Amino acid sequence: TIFHEYSTFGIIAPPSAGCMNVKSARKFRGIKLVFWAFCLGILIGLGIRGLQNYAARQLTAFLASEISKSTSCTFESEPIRVFLPTLSATARNAGIVCDGQRRLFFKKLKASFGLSQLRQHIARLEQLDLINGFADGVGPESATYKFIDYLAAPIEPERDYPGRWKLKLHKLVVHGSRFSDSLDGVALLGSGARLSMWRDQNNNFEL
């Protein structure tokens, strides 16, 4: 009778200790993989953020230096934000200040970069967009004219040397901006101005 009852219902043997150990080991390895992937993701994110902050500082220092050399004025803006995945940068309320007065101001600045000439120590500034701005003076003696002319002009031999890093502007676009100037005592005012300047195949700029 006892044999018949056990035969009918059966007896389920508990899992062996070996099977439990294998499952536990696999689960532990899975948890370790997830943990290390999580840590790697954090490190990569921090690394990219650190590089972006470094690039932003370098770009700010470069603009300040170029503006100082070309106009003897200073560069002011909110912190520049660099986005490495898209090779772009943006800044708000950027401008040139001379003797405490804003001579050139833009609500937004956008820049896109290229890496095709890095081996030649050239950072290509593919396009610089200056949006919703105001220029106090656009003639040859103005800060606006001097800065743009400086960017477009070839580098003087005394400033050039082997291995020197260069920022090479390829296109500059001014969108929806205003300007004021004076010509023979007559005030000139303009609004909705747009300017495009690009580098041609002969390395010259066209307007």
XYZ file of C-alpha atoms in Angstrom:
207
model
C 0.000 0.000 0.000
C 2.767 2.362 0.867
C 4.531 1.595 -2.460
C 1.291 2.203 -4.360
C 0.757 5.632 -2.765
C 4.289 6.793 -3.479
C 4.042 5.471 -7.014
C 0.809 7.354 -7.608
C 1.820 10.757 -6.249
C 5.558 10.523 -6.723
C 8.266 12.047 -4.601
C 9.980 15.300 -5.726
C 13.569 15.314 -4.637
C 14.971 18.648 -3.415
C 17.584 20.279 -5.741
C 21.091 19.235 -5.055
C 23.567 21.618 -3.442
C 25.663 21.591 -6.655
C 22.815 22.987 -8.798
C 22.158 25.730 -6.260
C 25.837 26.718 -6.259
C 25.937 26.971 -10.090
C 22.828 29.186 -10.196
C 24.180 31.397 -7.412
C 27.519 31.768 -9.180
C 25.830 32.751 -12.469
C 23.623 35.279 -10.690
C 26.630 36.783 -8.917
C 28.557 37.099 -12.188
C 25.546 38.815 -13.760
C 25.352 41.303 -10.900
C 29.099 41.994 -11.234
C 28.757 42.665 -14.949
C 25.891 45.084 -14.382
C 27.844 46.835 -11.627
C 31.005 47.253 -13.727
C 28.993 48.400 -16.751
C 27.322 50.991 -14.514
C 30.702 52.167 -13.193
C 32.146 52.322 -16.711
C 29.198 54.399 -17.869
C 29.731 56.850 -15.012
C 33.462 57.138 -15.791
C 32.812 57.712 -19.491
C 30.176 60.327 -18.676
C 32.520 62.117 -16.271
C 35.320 61.930 -18.825
C 33.199 63.455 -21.579
C 31.957 66.146 -19.226
C 35.499 66.923 -18.138
C 36.658 67.182 -21.751
C 33.722 69.436 -22.602
C 34.514 71.737 -19.680
C 38.179 71.834 -20.681
C 37.287 72.603 -24.304
C 34.926 75.369 -23.161
C 37.672 76.970 -21.074
C 40.135 76.766 -23.956
C 37.641 78.242 -26.421
C 36.829 81.094 -24.040
C 40.525 81.820 -23.534
C 41.135 81.689 -27.280
C 38.318 84.137 -28.077
C 39.463 86.487 -25.333
C 43.016 86.386 -26.673
C 42.012 86.938 -30.316
C 39.694 89.822 -29.417
C 42.373 91.423 -27.285
C 44.952 91.161 -30.088
C 42.623 92.463 -32.794
C 40.760 95.222 -30.943
C 42.533 95.775 -27.594
C 39.128 95.081 -26.023
C 37.766 92.257 -23.883
C 35.437 89.324 -24.503
C 32.446 88.818 -22.221
C 29.747 86.154 -22.270
C 27.850 83.664 -20.203
C 29.736 80.356 -19.844
C 30.373 78.697 -23.194
C 28.902 75.214 -23.523
C 30.721 72.660 -25.684
C 29.064 69.465 -26.968
C 31.689 66.948 -28.089
C 29.287 64.389 -29.637
C 28.055 67.037 -32.114
C 31.328 69.031 -32.284
C 29.497 72.250 -31.494
C 29.481 75.062 -28.963
C 27.018 77.729 -27.858
C 27.170 80.881 -25.771
C 24.633 83.504 -24.764
C 25.013 87.239 -24.290
C 28.442 87.265 -25.900
C 30.152 90.450 -26.941
C 33.148 92.750 -27.184
C 33.561 95.425 -24.513
C 35.827 98.421 -25.072
C 36.462 100.954 -22.317
C 33.451 99.692 -20.400
C 31.056 99.949 -23.363
C 29.647 97.127 -25.456
C 30.738 97.607 -29.040
C 29.488 94.256 -30.315
C 26.854 92.063 -28.699
C 24.918 88.937 -29.641
C 22.204 87.171 -27.702
C 23.389 83.825 -29.022
C 26.563 82.445 -30.554
C 26.738 79.016 -32.200
C 29.843 77.324 -33.555
C 30.403 74.017 -35.332
C 33.810 72.422 -35.707
C 35.540 69.914 -37.989
C 38.362 67.469 -37.281
C 39.634 66.825 -40.808
C 42.821 68.893 -40.364
C 43.790 68.022 -36.799
C 46.982 66.315 -38.000
C 48.048 69.675 -39.396
C 47.271 71.289 -35.998
C 44.284 73.094 -37.495
C 40.915 73.203 -35.757
C 38.352 73.972 -38.437
C 35.667 76.401 -37.344
C 33.210 75.245 -39.987
C 30.575 77.858 -39.210
C 30.136 80.627 -36.683
C 26.579 81.941 -36.298
C 26.029 85.261 -34.529
C 22.323 85.703 -33.755
C 20.227 88.721 -32.689
C 23.004 91.189 -32.079
C 23.953 94.831 -32.106
C 27.103 96.472 -33.477
C 28.101 99.926 -32.330
C 30.065 100.899 -35.411
C 30.852 98.867 -38.530
C 33.498 101.040 -40.182
C 37.247 100.286 -40.461
C 37.944 101.732 -36.992
C 35.195 99.792 -35.232
C 35.782 96.764 -33.029
C 33.424 94.747 -35.249
C 35.415 95.448 -38.411
C 38.792 94.894 -36.752
C 37.783 91.545 -35.265
C 36.303 90.132 -38.479
C 39.249 91.430 -40.503
C 41.644 89.822 -38.037
C 39.941 86.426 -38.328
C 39.960 86.594 -42.120
C 43.535 87.825 -42.548
C 46.494 85.413 -42.987
C 48.629 84.871 -39.892
C 51.641 87.154 -39.717
C 54.986 85.321 -40.057
C 56.089 86.459 -36.583
C 53.025 84.795 -35.037
C 53.409 81.554 -36.987
C 55.744 78.716 -36.084
C 55.897 74.931 -36.664
C 53.434 72.964 -34.569
C 51.321 76.008 -33.737
C 47.625 75.252 -33.273
C 45.362 77.370 -35.476
C 41.617 77.997 -35.501
C 40.606 78.306 -39.150
C 37.294 80.043 -39.781
C 35.424 78.824 -42.875
C 32.078 80.570 -42.634
C 30.649 83.417 -40.588
C 26.936 84.246 -40.615
C 25.293 87.166 -38.801
C 21.524 86.766 -38.342
C 18.863 89.417 -37.665
C 21.081 92.056 -36.119
C 21.128 95.832 -35.703
C 23.935 98.328 -36.165
C 24.663 102.002 -35.815
C 27.438 104.176 -37.207
C 28.138 107.692 -38.345
C 29.155 108.837 -41.832
C 30.220 112.465 -42.240
C 28.161 113.425 -39.234
C 25.075 111.571 -40.457
C 23.780 108.792 -38.188
C 23.320 105.421 -39.860
C 20.941 102.924 -38.288
C 20.119 99.469 -39.532
C 18.016 96.520 -38.411
C 17.390 92.987 -39.615
C 20.924 92.912 -40.992
C 22.404 89.677 -42.298
C 26.026 89.111 -43.225
C 27.618 86.011 -44.723
C 31.359 85.567 -45.107
C 32.934 82.340 -46.356
C 36.357 81.053 -47.374
C 36.734 80.112 -51.050
C 38.931 77.478 -52.699
C 41.807 79.970 -52.945
C 41.709 80.553 -49.175
C 40.234 84.039 -49.648
C 37.080 85.339 -47.987
C 34.006 86.448 -49.874
C 31.156 88.555 -48.494
